[in-house]
Amino acid sequence: MDETQKNAKTVSEKIRIIKEASEDKERLQINSALLRMQKIQHSGLFTRFVEIITDYNRSQCDYRECSKARIQRQLEITGRSISTEQQDGLLEQDNPSLQNLFMEPEISKQILLDIQDRDADIKKLETSIKEMHSLFTDMRVLIESQADLTNCIEYNVTNAAVYMESAKTNTKRAPVSCIQAQTCKDSI
């Protein structure tokens, strides 16, 4: 970060020198194409410099927020909480004791075991979900394959009902037909 600030100051100083040179020439009332080019160059460089510094500051703020969120998550995992000011203080200093804040051996081991247990439970749940998916897929295939058979059975049952009605009618007419057939036979 210090190197970046040094580079920014160096670039800013060079841009200032270009501006001063063009202002000196303007005071001397030198009106040339070279002066206009220097002004345009200064303006373009200054605009680009401001954009780069703004992007750098935005990236630095984003990184700081991500670091704060990471520290907060780690503190939540270990069951601790600190104030926002303390978090800012941890971010400002190059503090090797930051790891010590998170890692007490017994607590860390227990947290690790809890996380591993949760991971194992999640993997079991994932396996169960995959098995259920497979089961439902197999059921869908069976239902699709038996759909034609079910349609055929339904067709035959419907036709059987029609044939039964026809048989009932024919059975009711059978005695009458039998009597008529015998009368015909006797007359022959």
PDB file of C-alpha atoms in Angstrom, residues 63-77 91 98-99 102:
ATOM      1  CA  TYR A  63     -11.264  -5.614   0.108  1.00  0.00           C
ATOM      2  CA  ARG A  64     -11.652  -4.027   3.523  1.00  0.00           C
ATOM      3  CA  GLU A  65     -15.363  -4.919   3.638  1.00  0.00           C
ATOM      4  CA  CYS A  66     -14.627  -8.512   2.562  1.00  0.00           C
ATOM      5  CA  SER A  67     -11.976  -8.778   5.252  1.00  0.00           C
ATOM      6  CA  LYS A  68     -14.394  -7.439   7.863  1.00  0.00           C
ATOM      7  CA  ALA A  69     -17.024  -9.953   6.767  1.00  0.00           C
ATOM      8  CA  ARG A  70     -14.473 -12.788   6.930  1.00  0.00           C
ATOM      9  CA  ILE A  71     -13.400 -11.767  10.431  1.00  0.00           C
ATOM     10  CA  GLN A  72     -17.046 -11.546  11.492  1.00  0.00           C
ATOM     11  CA  ARG A  73     -17.778 -15.039  10.111  1.00  0.00           C
ATOM     12  CA  GLN A  74     -14.751 -16.485  11.868  1.00  0.00           C
ATOM     13  CA  LEU A  75     -15.806 -14.861  15.107  1.00  0.00           C
ATOM     14  CA  GLU A  76     -19.336 -16.221  14.732  1.00  0.00           C
ATOM     15  CA  ILE A  77     -17.943 -19.711  14.158  1.00  0.00           C
ATOM     16  CA  LEU A  91      -7.713  -4.470  10.038  1.00  0.00           C
ATOM     17  CA  LEU A  98      -5.259 -12.190  14.836  1.00  0.00           C
ATOM     18  CA  GLN A  99      -4.998 -15.951  14.410  1.00  0.00           C
ATOM     19  CA  PHE A 102      -9.751 -17.217  16.507  1.00  0.00           C
TER      20      PHE A 102
END
